[in-house]
Structures are given as structure tokens and as C-alpha cells.
CSV table of N, CA and C in Angstrom, one decimal:
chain,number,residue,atom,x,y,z
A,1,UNK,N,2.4,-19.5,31.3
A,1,UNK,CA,3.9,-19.5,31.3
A,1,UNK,C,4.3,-20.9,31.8
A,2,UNK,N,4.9,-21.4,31.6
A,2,UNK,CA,5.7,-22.8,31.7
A,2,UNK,C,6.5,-22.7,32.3
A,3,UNK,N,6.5,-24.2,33.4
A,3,UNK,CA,7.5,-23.7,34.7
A,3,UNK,C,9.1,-24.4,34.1
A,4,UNK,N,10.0,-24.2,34.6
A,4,UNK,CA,11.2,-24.8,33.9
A,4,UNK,C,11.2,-26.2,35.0
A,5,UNK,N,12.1,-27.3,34.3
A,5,UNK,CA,12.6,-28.2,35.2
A,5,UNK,C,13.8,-27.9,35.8
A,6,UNK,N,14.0,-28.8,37.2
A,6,UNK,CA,15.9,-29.1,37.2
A,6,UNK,C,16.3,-29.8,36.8
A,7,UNK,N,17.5,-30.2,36.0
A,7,UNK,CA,18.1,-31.3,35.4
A,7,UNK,C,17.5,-32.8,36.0
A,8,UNK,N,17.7,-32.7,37.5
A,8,UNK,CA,17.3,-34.0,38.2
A,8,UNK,C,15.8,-34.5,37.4
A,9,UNK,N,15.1,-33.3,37.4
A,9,UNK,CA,13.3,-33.4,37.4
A,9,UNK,C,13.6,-34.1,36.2
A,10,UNK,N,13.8,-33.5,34.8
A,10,UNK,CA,14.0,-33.8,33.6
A,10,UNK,C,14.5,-35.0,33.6
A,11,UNK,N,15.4,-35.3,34.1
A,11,UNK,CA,16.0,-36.9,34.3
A,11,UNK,C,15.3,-37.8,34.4
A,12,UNK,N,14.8,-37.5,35.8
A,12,UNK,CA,13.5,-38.3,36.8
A,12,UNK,C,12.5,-38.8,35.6
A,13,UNK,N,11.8,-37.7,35.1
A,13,UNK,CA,10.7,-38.1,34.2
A,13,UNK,C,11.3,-38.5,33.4
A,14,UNK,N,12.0,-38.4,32.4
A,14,UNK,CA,12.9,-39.1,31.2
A,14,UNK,C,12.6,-40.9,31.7
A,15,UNK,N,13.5,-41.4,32.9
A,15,UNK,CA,13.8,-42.2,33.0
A,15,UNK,C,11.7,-43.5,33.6
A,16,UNK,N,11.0,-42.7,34.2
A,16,UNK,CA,10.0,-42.8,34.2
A,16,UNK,C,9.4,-43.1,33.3
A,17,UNK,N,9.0,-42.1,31.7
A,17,UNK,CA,9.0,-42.5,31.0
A,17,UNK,C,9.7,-43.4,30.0
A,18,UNK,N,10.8,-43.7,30.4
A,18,UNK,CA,11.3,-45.0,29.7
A,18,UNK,C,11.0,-46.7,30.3
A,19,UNK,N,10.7,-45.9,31.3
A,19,UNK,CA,10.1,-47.6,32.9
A,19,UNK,C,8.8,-47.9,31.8
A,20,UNK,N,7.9,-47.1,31.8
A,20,UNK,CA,6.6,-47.3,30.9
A,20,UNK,C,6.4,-47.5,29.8
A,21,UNK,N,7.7,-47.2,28.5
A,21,UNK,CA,7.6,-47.6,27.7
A,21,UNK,C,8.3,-49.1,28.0
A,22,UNK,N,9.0,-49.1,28.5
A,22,UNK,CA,9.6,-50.9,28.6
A,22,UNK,C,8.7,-51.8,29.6
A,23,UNK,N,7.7,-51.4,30.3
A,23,UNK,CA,6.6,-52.3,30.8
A,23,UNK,C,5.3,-52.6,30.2
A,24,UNK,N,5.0,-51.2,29.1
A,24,UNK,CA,4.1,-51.4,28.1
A,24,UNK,C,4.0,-52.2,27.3
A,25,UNK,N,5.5,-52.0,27.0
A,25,UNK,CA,6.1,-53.3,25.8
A,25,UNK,C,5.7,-54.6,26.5
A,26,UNK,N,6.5,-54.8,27.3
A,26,UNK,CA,6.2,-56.4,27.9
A,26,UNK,C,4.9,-56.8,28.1
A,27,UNK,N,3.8,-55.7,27.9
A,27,UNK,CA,2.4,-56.2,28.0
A,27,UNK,C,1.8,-56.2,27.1
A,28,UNK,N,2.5,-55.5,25.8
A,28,UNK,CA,1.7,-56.3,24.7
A,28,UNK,C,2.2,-57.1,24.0
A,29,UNK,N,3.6,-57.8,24.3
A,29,UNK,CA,3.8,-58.9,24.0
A,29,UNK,C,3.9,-59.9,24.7
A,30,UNK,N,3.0,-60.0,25.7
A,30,UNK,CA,2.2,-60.9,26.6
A,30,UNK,C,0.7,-60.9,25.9
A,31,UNK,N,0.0,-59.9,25.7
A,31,UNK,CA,-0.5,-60.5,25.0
A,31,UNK,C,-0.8,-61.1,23.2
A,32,UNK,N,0.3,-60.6,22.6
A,32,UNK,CA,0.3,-60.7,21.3
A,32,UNK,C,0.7,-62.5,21.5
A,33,UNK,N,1.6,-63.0,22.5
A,33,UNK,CA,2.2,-64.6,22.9
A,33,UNK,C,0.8,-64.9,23.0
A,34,UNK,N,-0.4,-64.6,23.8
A,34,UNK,CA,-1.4,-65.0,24.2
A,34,UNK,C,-2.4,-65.1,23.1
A,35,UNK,N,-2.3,-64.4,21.9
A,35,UNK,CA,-3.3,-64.2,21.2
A,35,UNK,C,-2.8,-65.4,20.2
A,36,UNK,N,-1.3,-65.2,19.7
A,36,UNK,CA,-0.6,-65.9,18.8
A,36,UNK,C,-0.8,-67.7,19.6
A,37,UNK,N,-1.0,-67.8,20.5
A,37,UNK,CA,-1.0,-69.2,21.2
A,37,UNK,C,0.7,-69.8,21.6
A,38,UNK,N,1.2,-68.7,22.0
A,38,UNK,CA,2.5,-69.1,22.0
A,38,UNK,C,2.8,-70.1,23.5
A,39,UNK,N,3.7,-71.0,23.4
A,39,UNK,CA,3.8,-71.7,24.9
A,39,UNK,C,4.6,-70.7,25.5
A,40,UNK,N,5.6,-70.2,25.4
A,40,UNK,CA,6.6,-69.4,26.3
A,40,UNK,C,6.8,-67.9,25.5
A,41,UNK,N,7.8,-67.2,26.2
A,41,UNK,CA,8.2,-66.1,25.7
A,41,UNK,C,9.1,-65.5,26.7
A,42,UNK,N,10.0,-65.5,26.1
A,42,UNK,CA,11.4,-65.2,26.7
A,42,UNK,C,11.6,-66.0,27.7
A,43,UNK,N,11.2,-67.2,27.7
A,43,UNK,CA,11.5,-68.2,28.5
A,43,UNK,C,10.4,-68.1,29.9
A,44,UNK,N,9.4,-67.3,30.0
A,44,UNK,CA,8.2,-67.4,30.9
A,44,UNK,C,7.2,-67.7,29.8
A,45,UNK,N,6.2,-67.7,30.9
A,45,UNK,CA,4.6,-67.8,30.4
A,45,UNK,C,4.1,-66.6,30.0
A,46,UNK,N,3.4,-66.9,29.2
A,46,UNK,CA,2.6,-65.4,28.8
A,46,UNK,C,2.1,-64.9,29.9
A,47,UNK,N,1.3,-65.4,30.6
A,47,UNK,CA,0.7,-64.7,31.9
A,47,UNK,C,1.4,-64.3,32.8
A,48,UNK,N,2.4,-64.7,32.8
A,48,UNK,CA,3.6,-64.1,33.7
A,48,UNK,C,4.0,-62.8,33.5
A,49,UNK,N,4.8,-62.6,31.6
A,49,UNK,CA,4.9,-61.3,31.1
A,49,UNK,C,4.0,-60.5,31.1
A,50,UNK,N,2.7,-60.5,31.0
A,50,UNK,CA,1.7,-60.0,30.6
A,50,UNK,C,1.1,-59.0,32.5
A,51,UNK,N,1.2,-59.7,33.2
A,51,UNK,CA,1.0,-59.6,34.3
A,51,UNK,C,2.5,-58.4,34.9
A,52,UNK,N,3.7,-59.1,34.6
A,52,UNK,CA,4.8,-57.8,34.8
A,52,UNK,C,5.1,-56.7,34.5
A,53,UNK,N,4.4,-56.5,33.2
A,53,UNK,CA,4.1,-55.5,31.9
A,53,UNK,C,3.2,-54.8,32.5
A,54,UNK,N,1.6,-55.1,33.0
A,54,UNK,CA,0.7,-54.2,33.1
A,54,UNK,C,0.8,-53.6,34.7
A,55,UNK,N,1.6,-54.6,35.7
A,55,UNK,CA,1.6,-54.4,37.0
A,55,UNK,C,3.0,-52.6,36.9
A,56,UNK,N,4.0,-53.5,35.9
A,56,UNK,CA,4.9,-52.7,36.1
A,56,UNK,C,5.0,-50.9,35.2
A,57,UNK,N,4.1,-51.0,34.6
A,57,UNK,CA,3.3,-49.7,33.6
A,57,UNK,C,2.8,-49.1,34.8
A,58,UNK,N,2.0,-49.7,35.7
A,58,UNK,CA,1.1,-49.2,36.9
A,58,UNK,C,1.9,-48.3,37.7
A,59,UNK,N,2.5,-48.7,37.9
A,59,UNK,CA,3.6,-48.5,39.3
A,59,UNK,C,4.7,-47.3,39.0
A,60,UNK,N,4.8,-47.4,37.3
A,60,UNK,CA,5.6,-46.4,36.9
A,60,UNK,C,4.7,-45.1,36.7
A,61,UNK,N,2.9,-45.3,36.7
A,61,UNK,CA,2.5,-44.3,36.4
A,61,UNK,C,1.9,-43.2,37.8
A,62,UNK,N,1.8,-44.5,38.7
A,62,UNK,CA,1.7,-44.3,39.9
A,62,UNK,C,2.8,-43.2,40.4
A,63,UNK,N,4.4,-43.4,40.4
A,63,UNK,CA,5.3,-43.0,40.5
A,63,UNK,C,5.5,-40.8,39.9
A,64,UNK,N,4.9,-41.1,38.4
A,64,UNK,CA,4.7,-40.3,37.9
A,64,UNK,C,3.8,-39.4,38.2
A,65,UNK,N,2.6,-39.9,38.8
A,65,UNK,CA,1.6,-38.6,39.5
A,65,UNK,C,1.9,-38.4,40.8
A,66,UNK,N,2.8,-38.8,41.7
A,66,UNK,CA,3.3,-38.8,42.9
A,66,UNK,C,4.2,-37.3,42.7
A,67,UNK,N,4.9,-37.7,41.5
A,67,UNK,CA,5.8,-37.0,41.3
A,67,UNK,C,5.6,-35.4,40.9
A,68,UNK,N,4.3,-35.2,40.1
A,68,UNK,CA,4.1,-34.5,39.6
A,68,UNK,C,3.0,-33.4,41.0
A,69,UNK,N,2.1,-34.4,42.2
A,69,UNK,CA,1.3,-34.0,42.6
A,69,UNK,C,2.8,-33.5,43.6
A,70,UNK,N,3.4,-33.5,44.1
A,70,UNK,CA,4.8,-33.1,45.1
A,70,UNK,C,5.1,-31.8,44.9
A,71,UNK,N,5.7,-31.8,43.4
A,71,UNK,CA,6.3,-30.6,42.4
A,71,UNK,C,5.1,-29.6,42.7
A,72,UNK,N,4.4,-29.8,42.7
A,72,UNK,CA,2.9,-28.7,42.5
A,72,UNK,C,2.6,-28.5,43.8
A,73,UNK,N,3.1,-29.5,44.9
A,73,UNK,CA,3.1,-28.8,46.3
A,73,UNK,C,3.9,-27.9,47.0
A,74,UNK,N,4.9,-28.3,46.2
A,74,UNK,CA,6.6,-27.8,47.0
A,74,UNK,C,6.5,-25.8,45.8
A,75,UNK,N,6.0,-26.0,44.7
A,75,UNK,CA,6.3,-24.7,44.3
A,75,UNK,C,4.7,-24.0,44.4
A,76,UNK,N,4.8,-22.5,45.0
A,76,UNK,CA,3.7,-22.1,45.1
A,76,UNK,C,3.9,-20.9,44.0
A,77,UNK,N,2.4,-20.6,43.8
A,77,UNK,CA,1.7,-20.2,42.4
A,77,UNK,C,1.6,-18.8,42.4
A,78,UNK,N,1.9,-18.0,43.6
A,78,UNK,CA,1.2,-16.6,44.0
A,78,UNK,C,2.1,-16.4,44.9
A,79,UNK,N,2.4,-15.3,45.1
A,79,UNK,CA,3.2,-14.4,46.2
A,79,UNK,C,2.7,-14.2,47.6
A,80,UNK,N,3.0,-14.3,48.7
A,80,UNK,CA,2.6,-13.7,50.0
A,80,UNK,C,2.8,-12.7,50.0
A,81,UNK,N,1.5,-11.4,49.8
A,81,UNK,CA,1.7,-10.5,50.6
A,81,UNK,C,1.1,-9.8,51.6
A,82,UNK,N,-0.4,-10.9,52.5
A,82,UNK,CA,0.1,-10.1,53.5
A,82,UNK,C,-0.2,-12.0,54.1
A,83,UNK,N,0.1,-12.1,55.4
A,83,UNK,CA,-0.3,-13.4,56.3
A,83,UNK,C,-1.4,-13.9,55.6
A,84,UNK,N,-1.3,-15.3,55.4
A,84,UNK,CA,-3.0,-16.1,54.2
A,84,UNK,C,-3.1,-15.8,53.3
A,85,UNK,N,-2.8,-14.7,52.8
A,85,UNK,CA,-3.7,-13.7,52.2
A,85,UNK,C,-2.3,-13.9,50.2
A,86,UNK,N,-3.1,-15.1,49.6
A,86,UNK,CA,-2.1,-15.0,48.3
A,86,UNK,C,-2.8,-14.4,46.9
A,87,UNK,N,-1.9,-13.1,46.5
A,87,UNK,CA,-2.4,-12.7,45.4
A,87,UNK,C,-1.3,-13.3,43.7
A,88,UNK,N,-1.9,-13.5,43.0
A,88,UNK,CA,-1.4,-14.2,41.6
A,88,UNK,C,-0.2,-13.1,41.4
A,89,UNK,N,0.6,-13.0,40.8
A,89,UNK,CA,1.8,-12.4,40.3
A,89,UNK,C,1.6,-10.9,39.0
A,90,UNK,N,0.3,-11.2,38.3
A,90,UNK,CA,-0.3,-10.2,37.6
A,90,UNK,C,-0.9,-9.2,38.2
A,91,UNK,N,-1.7,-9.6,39.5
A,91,UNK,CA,-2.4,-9.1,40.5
A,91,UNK,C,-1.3,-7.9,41.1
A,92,UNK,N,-0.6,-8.4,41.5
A,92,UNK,CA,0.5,-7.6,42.0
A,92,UNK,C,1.6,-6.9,41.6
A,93,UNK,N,1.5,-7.2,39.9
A,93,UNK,CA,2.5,-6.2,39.3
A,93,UNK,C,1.6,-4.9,39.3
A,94,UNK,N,0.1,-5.2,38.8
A,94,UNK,CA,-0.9,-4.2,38.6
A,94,UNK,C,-0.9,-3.0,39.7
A,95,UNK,N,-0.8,-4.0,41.7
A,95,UNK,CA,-0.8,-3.3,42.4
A,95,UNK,C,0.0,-2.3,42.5
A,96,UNK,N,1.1,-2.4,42.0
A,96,UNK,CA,2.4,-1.8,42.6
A,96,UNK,C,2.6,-0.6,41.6
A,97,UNK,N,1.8,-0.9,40.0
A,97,UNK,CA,2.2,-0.1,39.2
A,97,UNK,C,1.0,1.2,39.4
A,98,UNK,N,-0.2,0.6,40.3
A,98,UNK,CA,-1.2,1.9,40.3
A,98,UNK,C,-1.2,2.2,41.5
A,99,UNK,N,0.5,2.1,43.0
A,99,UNK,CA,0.4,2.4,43.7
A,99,UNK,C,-0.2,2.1,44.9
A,100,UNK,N,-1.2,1.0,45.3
A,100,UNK,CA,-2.0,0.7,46.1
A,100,UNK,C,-0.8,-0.1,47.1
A,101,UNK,N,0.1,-0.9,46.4
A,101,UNK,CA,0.8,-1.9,47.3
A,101,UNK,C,1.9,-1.7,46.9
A,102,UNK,N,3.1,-2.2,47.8
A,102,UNK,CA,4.4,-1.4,47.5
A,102,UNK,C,5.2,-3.3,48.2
């Protein structure tokens, strides 16, 4: 089953995924400048772009598993029912319908 987002969450990644498609870009047209022999590009050096592109894809992806390892900490997967002790959500519809756990 698929967990839903909050609007914010859905944003968050949206906008995430837009950081990495516009730092991706910048890194392969740092290297396409580099391949093509170009002197400049967009008024830097290739190795400038090429370097902001790959550093800045990084950082957004970085961002991205931060975000996602958080989400997966903050929501938990199984119910408490007794102290420590977590049973899955199937586990416990089962219990309740044959009686054992209430």
C-alpha cells in the first residue's frame, strides 16, 4: 500500500527534483563546452560549469535521501501493542478477528 504525501512533502520533492534536473543540465553542458572545445559558456569556463553542475546534482541528491531516510523515521510501520513489542497491521486485524487480542 502506498503511503500518501503532505502537500509540503510533494512540494519538497517536486522542487528537489527540479534542483537536479537544473544541475544535471549544467553538467552536461559543461561537458558538451569541454568536448566541443568551447572557450567559455555562459560567460564561465567549462570547468567551472561542469564542476557546479556535478557538485550541485550531489547536494540535491544528498538532500533527497536525507529527506526520504527522516520520513521513514518519523512514520512507523506497525502498531504498539504491548511495550517493544510491534506487530504489522495485518497481524492485528487477524488478532482481533480470531479473538486473541482485543
Amino acid at each position: 500500500m502506498a503511503e500518501t504525501q503532505s502537500k509540503g512533502a510533494a512540494r519538497l520533492n517536486g522542487l528537489i527534483g527540479l534542483l537536479v534536473g537544473i544541475f544535471g543540465a549544467l553538467a552536461i553542458l559543461g561537458v558538451t563546452a569541454k568536448i566541443l572545445k568551447w572557450d567559455s559558456l555562459l560567460g564561465f569556463d567549462y570547468n567551472t560549469v561542469i564542476m557546479v553542475g556535478f557538485m550541485g546534482e550531489a547536494a540535491a541528491f544528498v538532500a533527497m535521501g536525507l529527506l526520504a531516510f527522516f520520513h521513514e523515521a518519523h512514520h512507523d510501520h506497525g502498531v504498539v501493542v504491548e511495550a517493544q513489542e510491534r506487530v504489522p497491521l495485518q497481524d492485528l486485524r487477524r488478532h482481533t478477528q480470531d479473538g486473541e487480542r482485543a
